Structures are given as C-alpha cells and as structure tokens.
Amino acid sequence: MCGRFTLTATPNDVRALFDYIEQPNFPPRFNIAPTQPVATVRQEHGGRHFALVRWGLIPPWVKDPASFTLLINARSETAEHKPSFRGAMRHHRCLFPVSGFYEWRRTAEGKQPYFIRPGDGGLMAFAGLWEIWSDPDGGDIDTGAILTTDANQSVRRIHHRMPAILMPEDFDTWLDTGNVMARDASQLLKPAPEDYLVADPVSTRVNSVANDDASLLEIVTLDPGEAAGQKTKAAKEAAKDQLDLF
C-alpha cells in the first residue's frame, strides 16, 4: 500500500512534467498523509488540469462518510470491478505528482521506514482515481485514491505492494477516459522497472504526521543485525522468484 508520500519539487517543475493549464503555487511537502489535500492532475475540457482532492476516496453513493472505510489505496487488479472504484476507473482517472514515498519493513524491533524515490531524483506519477461526493446540504468534495500493484523485486524486500507508477508516455492514455476503456487502462498498472527506484532507511520521525520537514529524508544507519536480516530476506525472495520459473 502507500500511506505517506512527498512532493518537494518546485511548482514550475511539476507543471513542466504534467503540462496542466493552471499555475498553482504550493510549498514542498515531506510527509503527506491520508485525509490531507493532495495535488492531482486530470483531463477535462480538452486539457490537463491541476486539482486538489482530499486523500481518501468517497464513492458518490456513500450516505455517511463518517461510517465508511477510508479508501486511500485501490488494488489495480480489482479496481475495475469493485463497486467503490469501478465508476472512477471508467470516468475519473487522474495522476498524483510525487517526489517519493515511504514504506515500512517489519523487523524484530518494530517497523523500519524507508524513503523510496526515482534513482535520478526526478518526479514520478502515481496512477490515481478521484470522485465527487455531495453532502445532503449540497456541498461537494473531491476525493482521491492511489492505485497499487505488486511490488517489484527492489521494493519487495520492504513491502509486497507498491504504487502503480506511470511513465510520461502513458499519461495521455491513462487520463483519456473518453476513448480508453477501463480494462485497457488497467494494462498500464504494473510494477515499476527494477532500476527505476532506490530505497533508503530513514528516521521513525516520519511516523508522526506532525513532522513535515526535510530532515525526514535523511538516511539513517541500520544496526548490523537488522542490515543482515534485510539481506537474508532479499536473498530468500530472489530464490523464490527463481524457483517460480520452473
């Protein structure tokens, strides 16, 4: 899954990659969490548009959001058919601009967070969904969720799922809900290439949403026992993948 991410690029750099019409100004964010406003990009009225949504999708048919599960992620393998997501897969696909994301690896001592980012330090796009929920008093709120897929080999040593990352050449296809059917768009949702991401251990300060500063990205040194355990787990995963070929 994906429960925290960052967007630290400048507004100009984000706009240059995603090519939306608006020129929003926003600060760097180092610990974006569920229920907070997040940046998305959607295709409407013949162009791409920047839009803020609340992270945590609410389907239009929900009567009481307070009693509904917070949907921050959607499994790419089933989103096309799940009642909570199938409408958005057909009509409301979007992109989440992201600099990097956090994932936690279970250890004997607890959960160790990692910061995972493109190896070249650039921006990336998570495949996402958005919906409009209307309350009984007539107010509307845009909400969204990030699509996830099986982790690639490099991320799997930390967690078995990862966000579905789209390359720039696939942006138009994903966003074109008028001409690209959900089942065809789903084919774009797959693990990132093995050499695309790097992962570094970081401080558990990221566990608190109150912490939102650049120091969260500083690499920490793991103790020898934990580092050895990580290598053992990675070796076991590699051996399992090899056996699965036969």
mmCIF file of C-alpha atoms in Angstrom:
data_model
loop_
_atom_site.group_PDB
_atom_site.id
_atom_site.type_symbol
_atom_site.label_atom_id
_atom_site.label_comp_id
_atom_site.label_asym_id
_atom_site.label_seq_id
_atom_site.Cartn_x
_atom_site.Cartn_y
_atom_site.Cartn_z
ATOM 1 C CA MET A 1 0.000 0.000 0.000
ATOM 2 C CA CYS A 2 1.008 3.652 0.067
ATOM 3 C CA GLY A 3 0.275 5.603 3.232
ATOM 4 C CA ARG A 4 2.680 8.563 3.053
ATOM 5 C CA PHE A 5 4.455 10.389 0.248
ATOM 6 C CA THR A 6 6.278 13.601 -0.598
ATOM 7 C CA LEU A 7 6.013 16.359 -3.171
ATOM 8 C CA THR A 8 9.102 18.522 -2.832
ATOM 9 C CA ALA A 9 9.646 19.670 -6.427
ATOM 10 C CA THR A 10 9.010 23.294 -7.316
ATOM 11 C CA PRO A 11 5.614 24.256 -8.779
ATOM 12 C CA ASN A 12 7.351 25.060 -12.076
ATOM 13 C CA ASP A 13 8.996 21.623 -12.252
ATOM 14 C CA VAL A 14 5.701 19.862 -11.501
ATOM 15 C CA ARG A 15 3.874 21.875 -14.150
ATOM 16 C CA ALA A 16 6.640 21.230 -16.696
ATOM 17 C CA LEU A 17 6.237 17.449 -16.375
ATOM 18 C CA PHE A 18 2.455 17.237 -16.082
ATOM 19 C CA ASP A 19 1.650 20.050 -18.530
ATOM 20 C CA TYR A 20 -1.531 21.345 -16.865
ATOM 21 C CA ILE A 21 -3.110 24.701 -17.643
ATOM 22 C CA GLU A 22 -3.147 26.252 -14.162
ATOM 23 C CA GLN A 23 -0.134 27.854 -12.457
ATOM 24 C CA PRO A 24 -0.644 26.961 -8.788
ATOM 25 C CA ASN A 25 1.846 27.838 -6.078
ATOM 26 C CA PHE A 26 2.397 25.339 -3.276
ATOM 27 C CA PRO A 27 5.081 24.627 -0.647
ATOM 28 C CA PRO A 28 7.248 21.490 -0.500
ATOM 29 C CA ARG A 29 5.645 18.674 1.490
ATOM 30 C CA PHE A 30 7.737 15.966 3.146
ATOM 31 C CA ASN A 31 5.065 13.882 4.900
ATOM 32 C CA ILE A 32 1.743 13.921 3.056
ATOM 33 C CA ALA A 33 -0.809 11.808 4.919
ATOM 34 C CA PRO A 34 -4.352 10.477 4.373
ATOM 35 C CA THR A 35 -7.252 12.972 4.713
ATOM 36 C CA GLN A 36 -4.958 15.863 3.738
ATOM 37 C CA PRO A 37 -5.349 17.873 0.495
ATOM 38 C CA VAL A 38 -3.185 16.414 -2.275
ATOM 39 C CA ALA A 39 -2.319 17.555 -5.781
ATOM 40 C CA THR A 40 -3.757 15.640 -8.728
ATOM 41 C CA VAL A 41 -3.861 16.073 -12.492
ATOM 42 C CA ARG A 42 -6.914 15.204 -14.574
ATOM 43 C CA GLN A 43 -8.054 15.566 -18.180
ATOM 44 C CA GLU A 44 -11.112 17.774 -18.677
ATOM 45 C CA HIS A 45 -12.471 20.104 -21.377
ATOM 46 C CA GLY A 46 -9.675 19.324 -23.804
ATOM 47 C CA GLY A 47 -6.740 19.899 -21.479
ATOM 48 C CA ARG A 48 -4.956 18.780 -18.343
ATOM 49 C CA HIS A 49 -5.907 20.479 -15.095
ATOM 50 C CA PHE A 50 -4.390 20.707 -11.624
ATOM 51 C CA ALA A 51 -6.858 19.891 -8.831
ATOM 52 C CA LEU A 52 -6.634 19.437 -5.076
ATOM 53 C CA VAL A 53 -8.529 16.487 -3.616
ATOM 54 C CA ARG A 54 -8.823 15.015 -0.155
ATOM 55 C CA TRP A 55 -6.722 11.852 0.068
ATOM 56 C CA GLY A 56 -9.257 9.154 0.866
ATOM 57 C CA LEU A 57 -11.832 8.365 -1.796
ATOM 58 C CA ILE A 58 -15.557 8.531 -1.017
ATOM 59 C CA PRO A 59 -17.794 6.917 -3.677
ATOM 60 C CA PRO A 60 -20.792 9.046 -4.697
ATOM 61 C CA TRP A 61 -23.277 6.519 -3.292
ATOM 62 C CA VAL A 62 -21.967 6.743 0.296
ATOM 63 C CA LYS A 63 -24.545 8.343 2.602
ATOM 64 C CA ASP A 64 -22.379 8.871 5.699
ATOM 65 C CA PRO A 65 -18.619 9.242 5.162
ATOM 66 C CA ALA A 66 -18.031 9.050 8.926
ATOM 67 C CA SER A 67 -19.131 5.404 8.899
ATOM 68 C CA PHE A 68 -17.329 4.493 5.655
ATOM 69 C CA THR A 69 -13.827 2.999 5.440
ATOM 70 C CA LEU A 70 -11.123 5.465 4.375
ATOM 71 C CA LEU A 71 -10.054 4.364 0.869
ATOM 72 C CA ILE A 72 -6.560 5.751 0.386
ATOM 73 C CA ASN A 73 -5.469 2.920 -1.945
ATOM 74 C CA ALA A 74 -7.177 0.802 -4.607
ATOM 75 C CA ARG A 75 -5.833 -2.543 -5.820
ATOM 76 C CA SER A 76 -5.183 -2.230 -9.553
ATOM 77 C CA GLU A 77 -6.054 -5.895 -10.119
ATOM 78 C CA THR A 78 -9.656 -5.452 -8.924
ATOM 79 C CA ALA A 79 -10.456 -1.709 -9.153
ATOM 80 C CA GLU A 80 -12.265 -2.103 -12.470
ATOM 81 C CA HIS A 81 -14.851 -4.355 -10.844
ATOM 82 C CA LYS A 82 -15.103 -3.136 -7.231
ATOM 83 C CA PRO A 83 -18.222 -1.021 -6.542
ATOM 84 C CA SER A 84 -16.148 1.625 -4.743
ATOM 85 C CA PHE A 85 -13.816 2.190 -7.702
ATOM 86 C CA ARG A 86 -15.361 0.978 -10.958
ATOM 87 C CA GLY A 87 -17.105 4.283 -11.703
ATOM 88 C CA ALA A 88 -13.871 6.217 -11.221
ATOM 89 C CA MET A 89 -11.939 3.708 -13.331
ATOM 90 C CA ARG A 90 -14.314 4.461 -16.193
ATOM 91 C CA HIS A 91 -14.736 8.205 -15.807
ATOM 92 C CA HIS A 92 -12.385 9.739 -13.216
ATOM 93 C CA ARG A 93 -8.786 8.627 -13.674
ATOM 94 C CA CYS A 94 -6.040 11.003 -12.553
ATOM 95 C CA LEU A 95 -2.337 11.329 -11.775
ATOM 96 C CA PHE A 96 -0.723 12.057 -8.405
ATOM 97 C CA PRO A 97 2.521 14.069 -8.765
ATOM 98 C CA VAL A 98 5.044 12.579 -6.315
ATOM 99 C CA SER A 99 8.708 13.062 -5.413
ATOM 100 C CA GLY A 100 8.934 9.903 -3.307
ATOM 101 C CA PHE A 101 7.007 7.697 -0.900
ATOM 102 C CA TYR A 102 7.527 5.942 2.408
ATOM 103 C CA GLU A 103 7.105 2.267 3.161
ATOM 104 C CA TRP A 104 7.693 0.313 6.350
ATOM 105 C CA ARG A 105 9.513 -3.003 6.716
ATOM 106 C CA ARG A 106 8.633 -5.234 9.649
ATOM 107 C CA THR A 107 11.618 -6.135 11.845
ATOM 108 C CA ALA A 108 12.081 -7.832 15.202
ATOM 109 C CA GLU A 109 12.459 -4.373 16.761
ATOM 110 C CA GLY A 110 9.407 -2.868 15.050
ATOM 111 C CA LYS A 111 8.696 -1.178 11.729
ATOM 112 C CA GLN A 112 11.602 0.493 9.922
ATOM 113 C CA PRO A 113 10.557 3.250 7.473
ATOM 114 C CA TYR A 114 12.199 3.639 4.076
ATOM 115 C CA PHE A 115 12.066 6.541 1.665
ATOM 116 C CA ILE A 116 11.641 5.306 -1.917
ATOM 117 C CA ARG A 117 12.266 7.632 -4.858
ATOM 118 C CA PRO A 118 13.361 7.653 -8.511
ATOM 119 C CA GLY A 119 17.059 6.990 -8.819
ATOM 120 C CA ASP A 120 17.545 10.116 -10.923
ATOM 121 C CA GLY A 121 15.941 12.301 -8.273
ATOM 122 C CA GLY A 122 13.123 13.414 -10.546
ATOM 123 C CA LEU A 123 9.344 13.427 -10.228
ATOM 124 C CA MET A 124 7.047 10.481 -10.808
ATOM 125 C CA ALA A 125 3.320 9.958 -11.346
ATOM 126 C CA PHE A 126 1.129 7.570 -9.363
ATOM 127 C CA ALA A 127 -1.980 6.302 -11.127
ATOM 128 C CA GLY A 128 -4.989 7.554 -9.216
ATOM 129 C CA LEU A 129 -8.760 7.812 -9.102
ATOM 130 C CA TRP A 130 -10.988 10.673 -7.993
ATOM 131 C CA GLU A 131 -14.658 11.116 -7.219
ATOM 132 C CA ILE A 132 -17.073 13.885 -6.219
ATOM 133 C CA TRP A 133 -19.093 13.317 -3.052
ATOM 134 C CA SER A 134 -22.103 15.542 -2.356
ATOM 135 C CA ASP A 135 -23.449 16.012 1.142
ATOM 136 C CA PRO A 136 -27.202 16.427 1.835
ATOM 137 C CA ASP A 137 -26.758 20.197 2.206
ATOM 138 C CA GLY A 138 -25.443 20.494 -1.337
ATOM 139 C CA GLY A 139 -21.729 20.821 -0.664
ATOM 140 C CA ASP A 140 -19.284 18.929 -2.881
ATOM 141 C CA ILE A 141 -15.887 17.486 -2.046
ATOM 142 C CA ASP A 142 -13.373 15.935 -4.436
ATOM 143 C CA THR A 143 -11.618 12.886 -3.022
ATOM 144 C CA GLY A 144 -8.998 10.508 -4.397
ATOM 145 C CA ALA A 145 -7.121 7.227 -4.007
ATOM 146 C CA ILE A 146 -3.802 5.848 -5.248
ATOM 147 C CA LEU A 147 -3.751 2.623 -7.249
ATOM 148 C CA THR A 148 -1.319 -0.081 -6.120
ATOM 149 C CA THR A 149 0.206 -3.150 -7.727
ATOM 150 C CA ASP A 150 2.588 -5.977 -6.828
ATOM 151 C CA ALA A 151 5.978 -4.687 -5.717
ATOM 152 C CA ASN A 152 8.957 -5.101 -7.988
ATOM 153 C CA GLN A 153 11.980 -7.006 -6.702
ATOM 154 C CA SER A 154 13.734 -3.986 -5.211
ATOM 155 C CA VAL A 155 10.682 -2.821 -3.236
ATOM 156 C CA ARG A 156 9.516 -6.320 -2.258
ATOM 157 C CA ARG A 157 12.254 -6.634 0.356
ATOM 158 C CA ILE A 158 10.396 -3.843 2.195
ATOM 159 C CA HIS A 159 6.735 -4.440 1.302
ATOM 160 C CA HIS A 160 4.809 -6.695 -1.090
ATOM 161 C CA ARG A 161 2.786 -3.836 -2.646
ATOM 162 C CA MET A 162 3.775 -0.560 -4.292
ATOM 163 C CA PRO A 163 2.022 2.350 -6.017
ATOM 164 C CA ALA A 164 1.327 1.905 -9.723
ATOM 165 C CA ILE A 165 3.765 4.334 -11.365
ATOM 166 C CA LEU A 166 3.036 5.657 -14.858
ATOM 167 C CA MET A 167 5.705 6.873 -17.252
ATOM 168 C CA PRO A 168 5.149 10.192 -19.126
ATOM 169 C CA GLU A 169 4.470 8.405 -22.402
ATOM 170 C CA ASP A 170 1.438 6.757 -20.750
ATOM 171 C CA PHE A 171 -0.108 9.898 -19.211
ATOM 172 C CA ASP A 172 -2.420 10.630 -22.150
ATOM 173 C CA THR A 173 -3.700 7.060 -22.360
ATOM 174 C CA TRP A 174 -4.416 6.854 -18.645
ATOM 175 C CA LEU A 175 -6.198 10.214 -18.492
ATOM 176 C CA ASP A 176 -8.265 9.700 -21.647
ATOM 177 C CA THR A 177 -11.436 8.301 -20.081
ATOM 178 C CA GLY A 178 -13.461 9.295 -23.140
ATOM 179 C CA ASN A 179 -11.660 6.973 -25.541
ATOM 180 C CA VAL A 180 -9.709 4.466 -23.416
ATOM 181 C CA MET A 181 -11.821 1.899 -21.605
ATOM 182 C CA ALA A 182 -11.071 0.911 -18.027
ATOM 183 C CA ARG A 183 -9.939 -2.589 -18.986
ATOM 184 C CA ASP A 184 -7.390 -1.154 -21.423
ATOM 185 C CA ALA A 185 -6.174 1.499 -18.999
ATOM 186 C CA SER A 186 -5.682 -1.244 -16.401
ATOM 187 C CA GLN A 187 -2.963 -2.766 -18.568
ATOM 188 C CA LEU A 188 -0.733 0.201 -17.693
ATOM 189 C CA LEU A 189 -0.823 -0.650 -13.979
ATOM 190 C CA LYS A 190 2.237 -2.784 -13.330
ATOM 191 C CA PRO A 191 5.365 -2.841 -11.141
ATOM 192 C CA ALA A 192 7.986 -0.187 -11.888
ATOM 193 C CA PRO A 193 11.171 -1.238 -13.753
ATOM 194 C CA GLU A 194 13.790 -2.718 -11.438
ATOM 195 C CA ASP A 195 16.309 0.071 -11.980
ATOM 196 C CA TYR A 196 13.827 2.924 -11.548
ATOM 197 C CA LEU A 197 13.651 3.309 -7.746
ATOM 198 C CA VAL A 198 16.080 3.484 -4.839
ATOM 199 C CA ALA A 199 15.158 2.926 -1.178
ATOM 200 C CA ASP A 200 16.941 4.276 1.895
ATOM 201 C CA PRO A 201 16.177 3.769 5.606
ATOM 202 C CA VAL A 202 15.006 6.944 7.343
ATOM 203 C CA SER A 203 14.039 8.062 10.822
ATOM 204 C CA THR A 204 10.836 6.926 12.535
ATOM 205 C CA ARG A 205 10.019 10.628 12.872
ATOM 206 C CA VAL A 206 8.019 10.149 9.694
ATOM 207 C CA ASN A 207 5.542 8.088 11.721
ATOM 208 C CA SER A 208 4.070 11.310 13.138
ATOM 209 C CA VAL A 209 2.086 13.465 10.723
ATOM 210 C CA ALA A 210 3.138 16.481 12.805
ATOM 211 C CA ASN A 211 6.647 16.135 11.353
ATOM 212 C CA ASP A 212 6.870 17.623 7.868
ATOM 213 C CA ASP A 213 10.392 18.835 7.136
ATOM 214 C CA ALA A 214 13.412 17.966 5.002
ATOM 215 C CA SER A 215 15.172 16.094 7.796
ATOM 216 C CA LEU A 216 12.705 13.222 7.305
ATOM 217 C CA LEU A 217 14.618 12.314 4.141
ATOM 218 C CA GLU A 218 17.983 11.952 5.889
ATOM 219 C CA ILE A 219 19.361 8.406 5.637
ATOM 220 C CA VAL A 220 19.865 6.562 8.928
ATOM 221 C CA THR A 221 22.330 3.758 9.621
ATOM 222 C CA LEU A 222 20.816 0.381 10.461
ATOM 223 C CA ASP A 223 22.447 -1.782 13.109
ATOM 224 C CA PRO A 224 24.427 -4.763 11.718
ATOM 225 C CA GLY A 225 21.825 -7.324 12.769
ATOM 226 C CA GLU A 226 18.986 -5.544 11.017
ATOM 227 C CA ALA A 227 21.056 -4.966 7.881
ATOM 228 C CA ALA A 228 21.959 -8.671 7.773
ATOM 229 C CA GLY A 229 18.310 -9.623 8.197
ATOM 230 C CA GLN A 230 17.393 -7.397 5.283
ATOM 231 C CA LYS A 231 19.948 -9.092 3.027
ATOM 232 C CA THR A 232 18.675 -12.539 4.083
ATOM 233 C CA LYS A 233 15.104 -11.601 3.263
ATOM 234 C CA ALA A 234 16.146 -10.232 -0.134
ATOM 235 C CA ALA A 235 18.067 -13.448 -0.885
ATOM 236 C CA LYS A 236 15.044 -15.590 0.038
ATOM 237 C CA GLU A 237 12.775 -13.528 -2.217
ATOM 238 C CA ALA A 238 15.239 -13.880 -5.101
ATOM 239 C CA ALA A 239 15.460 -17.646 -4.592
ATOM 240 C CA LYS A 240 11.670 -17.933 -4.501
ATOM 241 C CA ASP A 241 11.361 -15.995 -7.763
ATOM 242 C CA GLN A 242 13.922 -18.311 -9.350
ATOM 243 C CA LEU A 243 12.001 -21.421 -8.244
ATOM 244 C CA ASP A 244 8.776 -19.939 -9.566
ATOM 245 C CA LEU A 245 10.217 -20.120 -13.080
ATOM 246 C CA PHE A 246 10.149 -23.916 -13.058
#
